[in-house]
CSV table of C-alpha atoms in Angstrom, one decimal:
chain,number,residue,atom,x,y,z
A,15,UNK,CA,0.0,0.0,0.0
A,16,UNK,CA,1.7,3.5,-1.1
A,17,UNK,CA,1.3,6.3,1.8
A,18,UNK,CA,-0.3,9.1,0.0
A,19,UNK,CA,0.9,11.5,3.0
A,20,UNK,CA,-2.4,12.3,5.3
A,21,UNK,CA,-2.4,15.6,7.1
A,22,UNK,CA,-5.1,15.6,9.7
A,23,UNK,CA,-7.0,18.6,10.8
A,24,UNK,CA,-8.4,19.1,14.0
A,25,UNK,CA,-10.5,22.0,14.6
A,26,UNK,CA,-11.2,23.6,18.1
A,27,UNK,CA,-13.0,26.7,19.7
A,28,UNK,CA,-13.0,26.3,23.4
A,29,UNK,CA,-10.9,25.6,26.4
A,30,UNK,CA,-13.3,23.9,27.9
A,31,UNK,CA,-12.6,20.9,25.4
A,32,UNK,CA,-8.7,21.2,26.4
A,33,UNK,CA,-8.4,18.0,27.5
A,34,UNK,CA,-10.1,16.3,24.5
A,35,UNK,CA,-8.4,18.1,22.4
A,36,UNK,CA,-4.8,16.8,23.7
A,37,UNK,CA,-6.4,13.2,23.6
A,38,UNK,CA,-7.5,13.8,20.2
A,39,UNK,CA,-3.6,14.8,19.2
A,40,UNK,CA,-2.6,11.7,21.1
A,41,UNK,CA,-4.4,9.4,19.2
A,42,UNK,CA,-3.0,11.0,15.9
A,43,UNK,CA,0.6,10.6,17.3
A,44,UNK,CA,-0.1,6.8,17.9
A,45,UNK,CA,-1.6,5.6,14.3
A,46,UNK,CA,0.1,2.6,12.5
A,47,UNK,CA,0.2,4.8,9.4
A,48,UNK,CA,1.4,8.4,10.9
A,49,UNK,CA,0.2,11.5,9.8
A,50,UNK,CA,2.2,14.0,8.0
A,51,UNK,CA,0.9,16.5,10.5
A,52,UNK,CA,-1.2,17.8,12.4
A,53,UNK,CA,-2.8,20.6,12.3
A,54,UNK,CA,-5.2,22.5,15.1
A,55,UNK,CA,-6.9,25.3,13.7
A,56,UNK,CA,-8.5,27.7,16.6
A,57,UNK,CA,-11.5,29.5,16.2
A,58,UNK,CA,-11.6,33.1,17.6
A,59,UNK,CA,-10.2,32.3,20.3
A,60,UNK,CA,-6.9,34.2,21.3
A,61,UNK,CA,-6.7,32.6,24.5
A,62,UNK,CA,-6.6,28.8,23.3
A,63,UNK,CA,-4.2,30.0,20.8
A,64,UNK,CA,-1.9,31.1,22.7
A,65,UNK,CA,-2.4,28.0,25.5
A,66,UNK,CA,-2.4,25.5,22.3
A,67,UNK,CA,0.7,27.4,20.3
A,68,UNK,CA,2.9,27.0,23.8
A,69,UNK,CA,2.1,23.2,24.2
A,70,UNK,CA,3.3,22.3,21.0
A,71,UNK,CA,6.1,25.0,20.2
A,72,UNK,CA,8.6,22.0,20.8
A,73,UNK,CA,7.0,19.5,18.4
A,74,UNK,CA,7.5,19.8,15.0
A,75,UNK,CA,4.7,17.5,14.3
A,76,UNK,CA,1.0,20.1,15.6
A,77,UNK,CA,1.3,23.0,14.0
A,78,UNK,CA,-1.3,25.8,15.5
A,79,UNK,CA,-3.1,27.6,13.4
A,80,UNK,CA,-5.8,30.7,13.7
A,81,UNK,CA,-8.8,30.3,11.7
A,82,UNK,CA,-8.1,32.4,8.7
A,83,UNK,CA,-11.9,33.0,7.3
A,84,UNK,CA,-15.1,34.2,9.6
A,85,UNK,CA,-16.0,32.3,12.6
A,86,UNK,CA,-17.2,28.7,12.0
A,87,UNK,CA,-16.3,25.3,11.7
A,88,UNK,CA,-16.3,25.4,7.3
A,89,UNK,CA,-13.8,28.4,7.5
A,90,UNK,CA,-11.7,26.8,9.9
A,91,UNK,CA,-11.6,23.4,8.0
A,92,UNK,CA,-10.8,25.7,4.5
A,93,UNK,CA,-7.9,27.5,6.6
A,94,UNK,CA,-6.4,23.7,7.4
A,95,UNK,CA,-6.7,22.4,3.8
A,96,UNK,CA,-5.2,25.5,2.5
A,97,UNK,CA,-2.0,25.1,5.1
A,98,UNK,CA,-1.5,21.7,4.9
A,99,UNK,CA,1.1,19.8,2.7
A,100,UNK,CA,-0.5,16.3,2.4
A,101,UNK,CA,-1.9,14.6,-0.5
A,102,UNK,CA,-5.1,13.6,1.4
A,103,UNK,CA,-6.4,16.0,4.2
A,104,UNK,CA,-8.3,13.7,7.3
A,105,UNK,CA,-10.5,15.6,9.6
A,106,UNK,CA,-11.1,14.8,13.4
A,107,UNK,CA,-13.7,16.4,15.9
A,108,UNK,CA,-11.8,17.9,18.6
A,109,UNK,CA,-13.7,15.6,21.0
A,110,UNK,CA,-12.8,12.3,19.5
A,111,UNK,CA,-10.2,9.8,19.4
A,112,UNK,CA,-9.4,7.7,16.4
A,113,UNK,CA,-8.8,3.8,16.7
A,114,UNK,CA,-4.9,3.0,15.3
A,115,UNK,CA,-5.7,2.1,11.9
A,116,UNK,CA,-8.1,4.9,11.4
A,117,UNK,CA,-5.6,6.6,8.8
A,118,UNK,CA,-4.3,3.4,7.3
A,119,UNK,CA,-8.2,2.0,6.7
A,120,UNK,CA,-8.2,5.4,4.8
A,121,UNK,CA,-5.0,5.4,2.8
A,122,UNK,CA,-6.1,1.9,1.6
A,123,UNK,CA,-9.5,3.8,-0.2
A,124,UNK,CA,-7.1,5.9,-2.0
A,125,UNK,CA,-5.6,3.2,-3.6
A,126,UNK,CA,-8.3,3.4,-6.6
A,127,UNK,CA,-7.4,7.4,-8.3
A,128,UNK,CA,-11.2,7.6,-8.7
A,129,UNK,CA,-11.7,7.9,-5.0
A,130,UNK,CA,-11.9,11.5,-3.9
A,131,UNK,CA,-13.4,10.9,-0.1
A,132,UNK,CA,-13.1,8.2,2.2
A,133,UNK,CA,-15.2,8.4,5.8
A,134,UNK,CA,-15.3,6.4,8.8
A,135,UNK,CA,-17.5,4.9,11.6
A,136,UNK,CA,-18.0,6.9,14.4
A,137,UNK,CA,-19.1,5.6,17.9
A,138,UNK,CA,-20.7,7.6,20.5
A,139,UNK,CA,-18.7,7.7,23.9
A,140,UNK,CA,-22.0,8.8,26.4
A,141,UNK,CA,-21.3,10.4,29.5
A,142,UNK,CA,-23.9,8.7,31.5
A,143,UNK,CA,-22.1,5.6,30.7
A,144,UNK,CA,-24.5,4.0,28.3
A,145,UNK,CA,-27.1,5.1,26.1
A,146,UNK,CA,-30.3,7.2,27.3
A,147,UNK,CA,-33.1,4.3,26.6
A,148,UNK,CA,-35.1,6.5,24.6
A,149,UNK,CA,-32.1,7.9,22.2
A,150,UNK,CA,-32.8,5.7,19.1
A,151,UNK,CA,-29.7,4.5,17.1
A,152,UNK,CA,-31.4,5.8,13.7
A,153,UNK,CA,-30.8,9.7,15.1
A,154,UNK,CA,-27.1,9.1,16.5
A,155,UNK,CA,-25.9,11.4,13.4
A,156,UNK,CA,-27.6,14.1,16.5
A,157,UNK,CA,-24.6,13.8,18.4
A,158,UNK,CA,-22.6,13.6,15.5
A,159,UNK,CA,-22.2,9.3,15.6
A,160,UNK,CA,-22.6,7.0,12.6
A,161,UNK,CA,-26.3,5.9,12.6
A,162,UNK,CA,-28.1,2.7,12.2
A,163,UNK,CA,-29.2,2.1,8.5
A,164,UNK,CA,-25.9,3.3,7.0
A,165,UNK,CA,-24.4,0.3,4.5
A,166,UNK,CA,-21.7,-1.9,6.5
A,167,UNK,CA,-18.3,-2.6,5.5
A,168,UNK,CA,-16.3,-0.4,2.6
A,169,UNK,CA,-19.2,1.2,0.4
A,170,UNK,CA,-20.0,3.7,-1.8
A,171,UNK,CA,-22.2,6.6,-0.4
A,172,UNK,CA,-23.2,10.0,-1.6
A,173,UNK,CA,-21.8,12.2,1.2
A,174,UNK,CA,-19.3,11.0,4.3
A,175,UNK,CA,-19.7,12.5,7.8
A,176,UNK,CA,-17.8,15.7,8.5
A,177,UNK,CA,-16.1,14.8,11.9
A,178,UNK,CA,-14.7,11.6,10.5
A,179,UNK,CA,-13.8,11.9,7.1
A,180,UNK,CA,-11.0,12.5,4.5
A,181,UNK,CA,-10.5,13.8,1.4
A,182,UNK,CA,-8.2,13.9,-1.8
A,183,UNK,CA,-6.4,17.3,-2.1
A,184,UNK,CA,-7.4,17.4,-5.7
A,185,UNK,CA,-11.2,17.4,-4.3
A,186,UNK,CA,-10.8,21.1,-3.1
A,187,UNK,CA,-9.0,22.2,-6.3
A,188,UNK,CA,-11.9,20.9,-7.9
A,189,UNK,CA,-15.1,21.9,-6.0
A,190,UNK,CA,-13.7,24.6,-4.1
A,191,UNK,CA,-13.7,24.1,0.2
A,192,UNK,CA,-16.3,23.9,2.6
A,193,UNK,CA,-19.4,26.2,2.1
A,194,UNK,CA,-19.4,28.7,5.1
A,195,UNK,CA,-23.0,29.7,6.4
A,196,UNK,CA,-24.1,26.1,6.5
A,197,UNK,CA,-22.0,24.5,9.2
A,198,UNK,CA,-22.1,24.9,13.1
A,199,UNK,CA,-20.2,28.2,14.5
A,200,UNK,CA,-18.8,27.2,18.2
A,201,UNK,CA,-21.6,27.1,20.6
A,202,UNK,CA,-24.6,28.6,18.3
A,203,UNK,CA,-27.6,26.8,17.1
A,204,UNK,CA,-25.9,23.1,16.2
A,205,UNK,CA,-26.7,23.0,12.5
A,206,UNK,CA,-24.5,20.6,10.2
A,207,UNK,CA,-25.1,19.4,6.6
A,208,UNK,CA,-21.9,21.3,5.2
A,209,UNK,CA,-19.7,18.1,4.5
A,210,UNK,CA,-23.1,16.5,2.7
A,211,UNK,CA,-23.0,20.2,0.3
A,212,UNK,CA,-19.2,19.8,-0.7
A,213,UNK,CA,-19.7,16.0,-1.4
A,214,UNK,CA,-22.2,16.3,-4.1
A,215,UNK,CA,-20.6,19.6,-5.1
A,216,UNK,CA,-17.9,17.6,-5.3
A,217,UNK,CA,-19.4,14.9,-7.8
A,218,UNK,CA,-20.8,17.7,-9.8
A,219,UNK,CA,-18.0,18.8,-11.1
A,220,UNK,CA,-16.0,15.1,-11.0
A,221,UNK,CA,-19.1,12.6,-11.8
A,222,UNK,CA,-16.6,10.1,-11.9
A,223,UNK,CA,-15.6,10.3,-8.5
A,224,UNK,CA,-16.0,7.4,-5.8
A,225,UNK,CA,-17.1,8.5,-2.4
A,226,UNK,CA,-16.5,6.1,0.1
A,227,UNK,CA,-17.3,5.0,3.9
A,228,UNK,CA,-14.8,2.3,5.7
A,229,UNK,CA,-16.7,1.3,8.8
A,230,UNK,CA,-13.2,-0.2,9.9
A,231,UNK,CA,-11.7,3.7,10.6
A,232,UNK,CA,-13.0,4.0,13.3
A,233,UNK,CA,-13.3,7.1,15.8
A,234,UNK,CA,-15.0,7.4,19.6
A,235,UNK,CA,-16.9,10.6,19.9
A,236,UNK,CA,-17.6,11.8,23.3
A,237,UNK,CA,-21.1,12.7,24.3
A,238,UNK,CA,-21.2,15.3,26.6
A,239,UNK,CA,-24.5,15.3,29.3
A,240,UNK,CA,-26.7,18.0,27.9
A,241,UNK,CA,-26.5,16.0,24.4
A,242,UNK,CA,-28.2,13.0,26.3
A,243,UNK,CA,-30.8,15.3,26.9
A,244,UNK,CA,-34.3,15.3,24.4
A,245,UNK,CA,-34.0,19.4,24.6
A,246,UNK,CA,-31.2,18.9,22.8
A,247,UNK,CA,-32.2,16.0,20.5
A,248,UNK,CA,-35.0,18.4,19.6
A,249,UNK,CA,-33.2,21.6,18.8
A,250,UNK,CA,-30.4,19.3,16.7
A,251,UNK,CA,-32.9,17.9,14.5
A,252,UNK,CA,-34.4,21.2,14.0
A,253,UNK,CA,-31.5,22.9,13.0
A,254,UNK,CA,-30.9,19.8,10.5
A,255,UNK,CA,-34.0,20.5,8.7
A,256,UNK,CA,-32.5,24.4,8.2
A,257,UNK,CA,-29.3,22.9,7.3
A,258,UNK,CA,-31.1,20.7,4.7
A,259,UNK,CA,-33.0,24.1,2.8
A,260,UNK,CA,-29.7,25.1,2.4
A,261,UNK,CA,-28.2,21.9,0.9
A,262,UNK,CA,-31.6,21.6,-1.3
A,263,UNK,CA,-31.1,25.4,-2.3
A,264,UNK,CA,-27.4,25.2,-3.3
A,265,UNK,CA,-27.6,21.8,-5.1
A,266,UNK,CA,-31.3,21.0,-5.8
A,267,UNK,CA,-33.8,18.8,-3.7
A,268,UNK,CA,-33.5,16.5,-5.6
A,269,UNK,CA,-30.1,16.0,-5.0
A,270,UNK,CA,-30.0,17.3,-1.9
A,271,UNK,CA,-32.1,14.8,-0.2
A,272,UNK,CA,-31.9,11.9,-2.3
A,273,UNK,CA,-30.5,9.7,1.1
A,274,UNK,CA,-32.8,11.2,3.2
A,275,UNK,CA,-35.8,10.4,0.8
A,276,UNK,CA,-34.8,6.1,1.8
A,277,UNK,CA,-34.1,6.9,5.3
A,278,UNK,CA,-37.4,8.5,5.8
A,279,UNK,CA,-39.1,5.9,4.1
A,280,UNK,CA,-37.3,2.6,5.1
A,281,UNK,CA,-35.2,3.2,7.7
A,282,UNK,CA,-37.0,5.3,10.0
A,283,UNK,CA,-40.1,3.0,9.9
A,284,UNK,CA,-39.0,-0.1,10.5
A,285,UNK,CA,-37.2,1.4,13.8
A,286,UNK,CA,-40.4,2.8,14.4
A,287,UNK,CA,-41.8,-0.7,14.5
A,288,UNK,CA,-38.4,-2.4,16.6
A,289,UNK,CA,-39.3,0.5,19.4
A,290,UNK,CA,-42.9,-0.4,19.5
A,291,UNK,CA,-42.6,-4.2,19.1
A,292,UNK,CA,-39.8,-3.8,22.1
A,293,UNK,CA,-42.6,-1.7,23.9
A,294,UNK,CA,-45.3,-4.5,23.4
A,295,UNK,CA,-42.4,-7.0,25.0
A,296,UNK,CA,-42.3,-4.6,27.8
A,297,UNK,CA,-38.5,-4.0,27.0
A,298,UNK,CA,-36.7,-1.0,28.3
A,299,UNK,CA,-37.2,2.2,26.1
A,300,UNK,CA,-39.3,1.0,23.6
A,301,UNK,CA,-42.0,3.2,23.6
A,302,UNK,CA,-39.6,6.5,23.9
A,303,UNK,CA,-37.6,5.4,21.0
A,304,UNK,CA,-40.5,5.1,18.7
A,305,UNK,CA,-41.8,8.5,20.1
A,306,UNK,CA,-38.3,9.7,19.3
A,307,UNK,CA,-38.4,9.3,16.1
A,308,UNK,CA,-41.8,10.4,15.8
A,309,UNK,CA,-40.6,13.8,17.2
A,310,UNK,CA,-37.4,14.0,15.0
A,311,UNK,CA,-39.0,13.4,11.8
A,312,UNK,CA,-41.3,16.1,12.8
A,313,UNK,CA,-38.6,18.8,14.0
A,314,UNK,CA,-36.3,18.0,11.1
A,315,UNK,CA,-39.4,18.6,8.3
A,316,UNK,CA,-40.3,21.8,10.3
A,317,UNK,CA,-36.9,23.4,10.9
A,318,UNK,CA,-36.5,22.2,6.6
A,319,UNK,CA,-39.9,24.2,5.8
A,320,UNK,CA,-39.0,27.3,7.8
A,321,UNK,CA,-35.6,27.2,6.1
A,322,UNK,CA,-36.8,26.8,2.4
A,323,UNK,CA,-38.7,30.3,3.7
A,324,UNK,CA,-35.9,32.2,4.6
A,325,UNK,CA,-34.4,31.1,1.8
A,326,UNK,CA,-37.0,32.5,-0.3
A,327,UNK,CA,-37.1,35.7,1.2
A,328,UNK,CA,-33.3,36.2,1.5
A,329,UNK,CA,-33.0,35.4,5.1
A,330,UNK,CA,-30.1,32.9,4.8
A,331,UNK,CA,-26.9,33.3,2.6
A,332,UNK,CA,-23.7,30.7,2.4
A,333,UNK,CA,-20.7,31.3,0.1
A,334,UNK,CA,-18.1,28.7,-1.1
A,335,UNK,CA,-15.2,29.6,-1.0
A,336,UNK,CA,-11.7,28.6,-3.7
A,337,UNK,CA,-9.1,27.9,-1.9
A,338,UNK,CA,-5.4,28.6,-2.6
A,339,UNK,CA,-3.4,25.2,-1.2
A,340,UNK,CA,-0.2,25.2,-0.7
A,341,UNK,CA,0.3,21.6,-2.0
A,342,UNK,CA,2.8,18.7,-0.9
């Protein structure tokens, strides 16, 4: 297998994260297939800058970075891709740690030069110890987490998961970076959904390109309390159906929600059906889980119909951005 030189990019905003954040490094440093580097790109934050900039001023492996563009999680990913030197740029949430092979499981997708973006399975760390009985598996993308009806093994898919994914250099010269307006800005409302714009963008522009998910790179995601919480489950899905108008106005419904379309109609059902079936068994949870997803489907469609109005009216603008990388 030929290394195509990984850099991995690890976006942060707050202290509060600051021990995630060195455990996320950690697990970097320790892959069977090392990264070029690593980079840590702060968000707006002078303080963590400076904290993160004196940690690592002896190792010549983290390099510290301020976000370049407006505050946000797109702009701060399009400041790492256009710093870094590796032929394939990896992201990882700042409060995750990835599973020794995760980069080798993705140099091996890049093996084919059709494959533009690789992803990887992401498994929720909760900080009760175990997952709330109601939280149904279908809605773990809510905190972020690979969620149940997703193909298993190495498959193609039309968009890979923004806090575990990787993508060809060439991808960004292509289609341009991450759109900014879309994604989450630190601690605002939690909306998402800019990885899914780039990817079709992406094949857009390259239709022959292979987008891939390797449930074998693997990442552990930590789940913080409040995110356990069905306030929050609520608000996220909300906030995905705005994130979705956007997707649907910048590349077309029928595009845009061409996955969603089989996950409303299969898989969300037939976990309707487990949660009540589990209910009728008198299993823990059952009941909730079906009500969950009830309640999801029905946030997500309202926050997507509100969002298709603002966009209508002018409400809600994104840009994409070209970036200027500075190559291997």
């Amino acid at each position: 297998m030929r290394d195509p030189g990984i850099s991995v990019v690890i976006c942060v905003y707050t202290e509060d994260r600051w021990e995630d954040i060195l455990a996320a490094v950690s697990s970097v440093r320790a892959q069977s297939c090392p990264a070029l580097e690593t980079l840590l790109v702060v968000d707006h934050n002078a303080a963590l800058l400076e904290r993160l900039a004196r940690a690592y001023e002896t190792d010549p492996e983290v390099r510290v970075l301020a976000n370049a563009g407006p505050r946000g999680l797109s702009a701060g990913r399009n400041t790492g891709i256009a710093a870094s030197h590796g032929e394939v740029i990896a992201f990882l949430d700042d409060d995750a740690v990835a599973e020794r092979d995760w980069l080798r499981r993705f140099a091996e997708g890049y093996a084919d030069p059709r494959v533009m973006a690789v992803g990887g399975r992401t498994v929720p760390v909760w900080a009760s110890g175990r997952r709330p009985a109601w939280f149904p598996e279908e809605f773990d993308w809510v905190v972020g987490c690979t969620y149940r009806g997703l193909p298993p093994g190495r498959v193609r898919v039309r968009n890979v998961l923004g806090g575990n994914a990787s993508f060809r250099r060439t991808a960004f010269e292509a289609a341009g970076g991450f759109a900014t307006g879309i994604g989450r800005d630190g601690d605002r409302r939690p909306l998402g959904c800019e990885e899914t714009e780039l990817c079709i963008r992406l094949t857009r522009v390259r239709p022959d390109a292979l987008l891939l998910i390797d449930d074998r790179a693997v990442i552990h995601h930590r789940v913080p309390g409040p995110r356990e919480r069905f306030a929050y489950f609520r608000t996220r899905t909300y906030a995905e159906g705005l994130s979705k108008a956007l997707v649907a106005r910048s590349v077309g419904a029928a595009k845009g929600l061409e996955s969603e379309r089989r996950y409303t109609t299969r898989v969300l059902p037939a976990g309707v059906a487990r949660g009540l079936r589990d209910a009728l068994l008198a299993r823990r949870g059952g009941a909730g889980r079906a009500g969950a997803i009830v309640a999801g489907v029905l946030t997500a469609a309202s926050g997507y119909l509100v969002g298709r109005v603002r966009a209508r009216r002018g409400g809600t603008t994104f840009s994409v951005v070209r970036i200027e990388v500075e190559g291997p």
